[in-house]
PDB file of C-alpha atoms in Angstrom:
ATOM      1  CA  MET G 630      54.013 103.479 124.543  1.00 32.00           C
ATOM      2  CA  GLU G 631      53.775  99.781 125.266  1.00 36.00           C
ATOM      3  CA  GLU G 632      50.308 100.187 123.475  1.00 36.00           C
ATOM      4  CA  ASN G 633      52.037 101.572 120.254  1.00 36.00           C
ATOM      5  CA  PHE G 634      54.516  98.622 120.283  1.00 32.00           C
ATOM      6  CA  ASP G 635      51.873  95.720 120.263  1.00 39.00           C
ATOM      7  CA  ARG G 636      49.683  97.350 117.731  1.00 37.00           C
ATOM      8  CA  ASP G 637      52.802  98.064 115.241  1.00 42.00           C
ATOM      9  CA  ARG G 638      54.639  95.015 116.291  1.00 54.00           C
ATOM     10  CA  ARG G 639      53.026  93.079 112.931  1.00 58.00           C
ATOM     11  CA  GLN G 640      52.605  95.294 110.355  1.00 72.00           C
ATOM     12  CA  THR G 641      52.012  92.751 107.510  1.00 81.00           C
ATOM     13  CA  PRO G 642      49.731  90.236 107.786  1.00 88.00           C
ATOM     14  CA  ARG G 643      51.300  86.449 108.411  1.00 89.00           C
ATOM     15  CA  TYR G 644      50.025  83.472 106.106  1.00 93.00           C
ATOM     16  CA  LYS G 645      50.262  79.642 107.064  1.00 93.00           C
ATOM     17  CA  MET G 646      52.150  77.955 104.388  1.00 92.00           C
ATOM     18  CA  ILE G 647      51.746  74.636 103.032  1.00 87.00           C
ATOM     19  CA  ASP G 648      54.782  72.234 102.770  1.00 88.00           C
ATOM     20  CA  VAL G 649      57.283  74.742 102.900  1.00 92.00           C
ATOM     21  CA  ALA G 650      60.847  74.099 104.664  1.00 91.00           C
ATOM     22  CA  ALA G 651      63.920  76.028 105.471  1.00 88.00           C
ATOM     23  CA  VAL G 652      67.252  74.901 105.679  1.00 83.00           C
ATOM     24  CA  VAL G 653      68.235  76.350 109.244  1.00 74.00           C
ATOM     25  CA  GLY G 654      72.314  76.390 109.815  1.00 68.00           C
ATOM     26  CA  GLU G 655      74.305  74.035 107.589  1.00 67.00           C
ATOM     27  CA  ARG G 656      72.676  70.788 107.967  1.00 66.00           C
ATOM     28  CA  ARG G 657      69.384  70.987 109.481  1.00 73.00           C
ATOM     29  CA  LEU G 658      65.812  71.309 108.040  1.00 81.00           C
ATOM     30  CA  GLY G 659      63.031  73.480 110.000  1.00 88.00           C
ATOM     31  CA  HIS G 660      59.479  73.541 109.015  1.00 91.00           C
ATOM     32  CA  VAL G 661      58.081  77.034 108.246  1.00 93.00           C
ATOM     33  CA  LEU G 662      54.805  77.899 110.284  1.00 93.00           C
ATOM     34  CA  ASP G 663      53.751  80.876 108.588  1.00 94.00           C
ATOM     35  CA  MET G 664      55.428  83.983 106.927  1.00 94.00           C
ATOM     36  CA  SER G 665      54.755  87.438 105.482  1.00 94.00           C
ATOM     37  CA  VAL G 666      56.810  90.126 103.517  1.00 93.00           C
ATOM     38  CA  GLY G 667      57.776  91.441 107.087  1.00 94.00           C
ATOM     39  CA  GLY G 668      58.928  87.919 108.442  1.00 93.00           C
ATOM     40  CA  MET G 669      58.674  84.370 109.523  1.00 93.00           C
ATOM     41  CA  ALA G 670      58.311  81.722 111.960  1.00 93.00           C
ATOM     42  CA  PHE G 671      59.783  78.392 111.866  1.00 91.00           C
ATOM     43  CA  SER G 672      59.694  75.446 114.053  1.00 91.00           C
ATOM     44  CA  TYR G 673      63.214  73.155 114.359  1.00 86.00           C
ATOM     45  CA  LEU G 674      65.124  70.352 116.448  1.00 82.00           C
ATOM     46  CA  GLN G 675      67.858  71.201 118.693  1.00 78.00           C
ATOM     47  CA  MET G 676      70.095  69.198 120.526  1.00 67.00           C
ATOM     48  CA  GLN G 677      70.474  70.497 124.429  1.00 59.00           C
ATOM     49  CA  ARG G 678      73.941  71.836 123.809  1.00 61.00           C
ATOM     50  CA  GLU G 679      73.533  73.703 120.611  1.00 60.00           C
ATOM     51  CA  ASP G 680      74.368  77.091 120.612  1.00 58.00           C
ATOM     52  CA  LEU G 681      70.853  78.747 119.643  1.00 59.00           C
ATOM     53  CA  GLU G 682      72.591  82.317 118.316  1.00 60.00           C
ATOM     54  CA  GLU G 683      74.895  79.824 115.639  1.00 53.00           C
ATOM     55  CA  ILE G 684      71.594  78.829 113.678  1.00 61.00           C
ATOM     56  CA  GLU G 685      70.947  80.891 110.419  1.00 66.00           C
ATOM     57  CA  LEU G 686      68.262  80.910 108.018  1.00 76.00           C
ATOM     58  CA  GLY G 687      69.579  79.548 104.199  1.00 82.00           C
ATOM     59  CA  ILE G 688      67.175  78.405 102.027  1.00 84.00           C
ATOM     60  CA  ILE G 689      63.723  78.480 102.246  1.00 88.00           C
ATOM     61  CA  PHE G 690      61.923  76.105  99.716  1.00 88.00           C
ATOM     62  CA  GLY G 691      58.223  74.720  98.542  1.00 87.00           C
ATOM     63  CA  GLN G 692      57.386  71.707  97.176  1.00 80.00           C
ATOM     64  CA  ASN G 693      56.863  73.505  93.457  1.00 81.00           C
ATOM     65  CA  GLY G 694      61.067  73.795  93.341  1.00 86.00           C
ATOM     66  CA  GLN G 695      60.643  77.430  94.069  1.00 87.00           C
ATOM     67  CA  TYR G 696      62.957  78.813  96.819  1.00 88.00           C
ATOM     68  CA  LEU G 697      64.231  82.082  98.570  1.00 89.00           C
ATOM     69  CA  ASP G 698      68.076  82.070  99.256  1.00 87.00           C
ATOM     70  CA  LYS G 699      69.500  83.580 102.242  1.00 80.00           C
ATOM     71  CA  LEU G 700      67.234  86.473 102.832  1.00 88.00           C
ATOM     72  CA  PRO G 701      68.601  89.052 105.447  1.00 88.00           C
ATOM     73  CA  VAL G 702      67.070  88.525 108.918  1.00 89.00           C
ATOM     74  CA  GLU G 703      67.079  89.276 112.419  1.00 89.00           C
ATOM     75  CA  ILE G 704      66.224  87.095 115.248  1.00 88.00           C
ATOM     76  CA  ILE G 705      62.651  88.261 116.899  1.00 90.00           C
ATOM     77  CA  SER G 706      62.007  85.528 119.298  1.00 90.00           C
ATOM     78  CA  ASP G 707      63.182  81.807 119.841  1.00 87.00           C
ATOM     79  CA  SER G 708      60.822  79.489 122.064  1.00 90.00           C
ATOM     80  CA  ILE G 709      60.687  75.961 122.954  1.00 87.00           C
ATOM     81  CA  LEU G 710      57.746  74.339 121.557  1.00 86.00           C
ATOM     82  CA  SER G 711      58.312  70.632 123.286  1.00 83.00           C
ATOM     83  CA  HIS G 712      60.857  68.580 124.983  1.00 75.00           C
ATOM     84  CA  GLY G 713      61.773  65.089 124.063  1.00 69.00           C
ATOM     85  CA  PRO G 714      61.757  62.355 126.742  1.00 71.00           C
ATOM     86  CA  VAL G 715      64.322  62.800 129.614  1.00 70.00           C
ATOM     87  CA  HIS G 716      66.589  60.598 128.026  1.00 72.00           C
ATOM     88  CA  HIS G 717      66.662  62.048 124.612  1.00 72.00           C
ATOM     89  CA  PRO G 718      68.444  65.449 124.301  1.00 72.00           C
ATOM     90  CA  VAL G 719      66.178  66.704 121.154  1.00 79.00           C
ATOM     91  CA  VAL G 720      64.005  70.067 121.758  1.00 83.00           C
ATOM     92  CA  VAL G 721      61.537  71.379 119.367  1.00 88.00           C
ATOM     93  CA  ARG G 722      61.895  74.892 119.094  1.00 88.00           C
ATOM     94  CA  ARG G 723      59.938  77.919 117.399  1.00 92.00           C
ATOM     95  CA  ARG G 724      62.025  81.004 116.009  1.00 89.00           C
ATOM     96  CA  SER G 725      60.424  84.171 114.945  1.00 91.00           C
ATOM     97  CA  LEU G 726      62.458  86.111 112.057  1.00 90.00           C
ATOM     98  CA  ARG G 727      62.095  89.360 110.648  1.00 92.00           C
ATOM     99  CA  PHE G 728      63.336  90.233 107.120  1.00 92.00           C
ATOM    100  CA  VAL G 729      65.584  93.146 107.079  1.00 92.00           C
ATOM    101  CA  ASP G 730      66.919  95.347 104.247  1.00 92.00           C
ATOM    102  CA  LEU G 731      65.283  93.417 101.215  1.00 93.00           C
ATOM    103  CA  ASP G 732      65.789  94.942  97.904  1.00 94.00           C
ATOM    104  CA  ASP G 733      62.916  95.302  95.332  1.00 95.00           C
ATOM    105  CA  GLU G 734      63.849  91.907  93.665  1.00 94.00           C
ATOM    106  CA  GLN G 735      63.893  89.828  97.302  1.00 93.00           C
ATOM    107  CA  MET G 736      60.688  91.480  98.146  1.00 94.00           C
ATOM    108  CA  GLU G 737      59.041  90.757  94.714  1.00 94.00           C
ATOM    109  CA  LYS G 738      60.643  86.910  95.034  1.00 92.00           C
ATOM    110  CA  LEU G 739      59.262  86.896  98.734  1.00 93.00           C
ATOM    111  CA  ARG G 740      55.852  88.149  97.660  1.00 93.00           C
ATOM    112  CA  GLU G 741      55.569  85.639  94.740  1.00 92.00           C
ATOM    113  CA  PHE G 742      56.641  82.764  97.007  1.00 92.00           C
ATOM    114  CA  ILE G 743      53.875  83.883  99.463  1.00 92.00           C
ATOM    115  CA  ARG G 744      51.292  83.642  97.029  1.00 91.00           C
ATOM    116  CA  ALA G 745      52.478  80.434  95.630  1.00 90.00           C
ATOM    117  CA  HIS G 746      52.581  78.410  99.252  1.00 91.00           C
ATOM    118  CA  ALA G 747      50.002  80.480 101.262  1.00 91.00           C
ATOM    119  CA  LYS G 748      47.114  78.509 103.017  1.00 87.00           C
ATOM    120  CA  GLY G 749      45.331  81.468 104.119  1.00 74.00           C
ATOM    121  CA  SER G 750      45.470  84.644 106.629  1.00 62.00           C
ATOM    122  CA  LEU G 751      46.371  84.004 110.475  1.00 52.00           C
TER     123      LEU G 751
END
């Protein structure tokens, strides 16, 4: 069963994104690393004492003004990319999300967004 899980884990190709950001939580910005119609990954700064479960995806936007607003997501993983200096409490993290229960309109907007901002397949 483990083999099937690995093979089916990513059913849609991911694309690196060009100049795409995400509003993470109420006031933070994250950098979108890659995206597909199935999900996305982004990096963000976390202060050491923040509750990781409270960070939600708000708006994803590109430099041309195109945006996606509050797509329903499920957290797949959250990992540390790097730590700041010992005396500085900032940590850079990577969060992977799966899009869930998108309606037809949301899916079409997501496809258009990826076409407009994709750098190439991963």
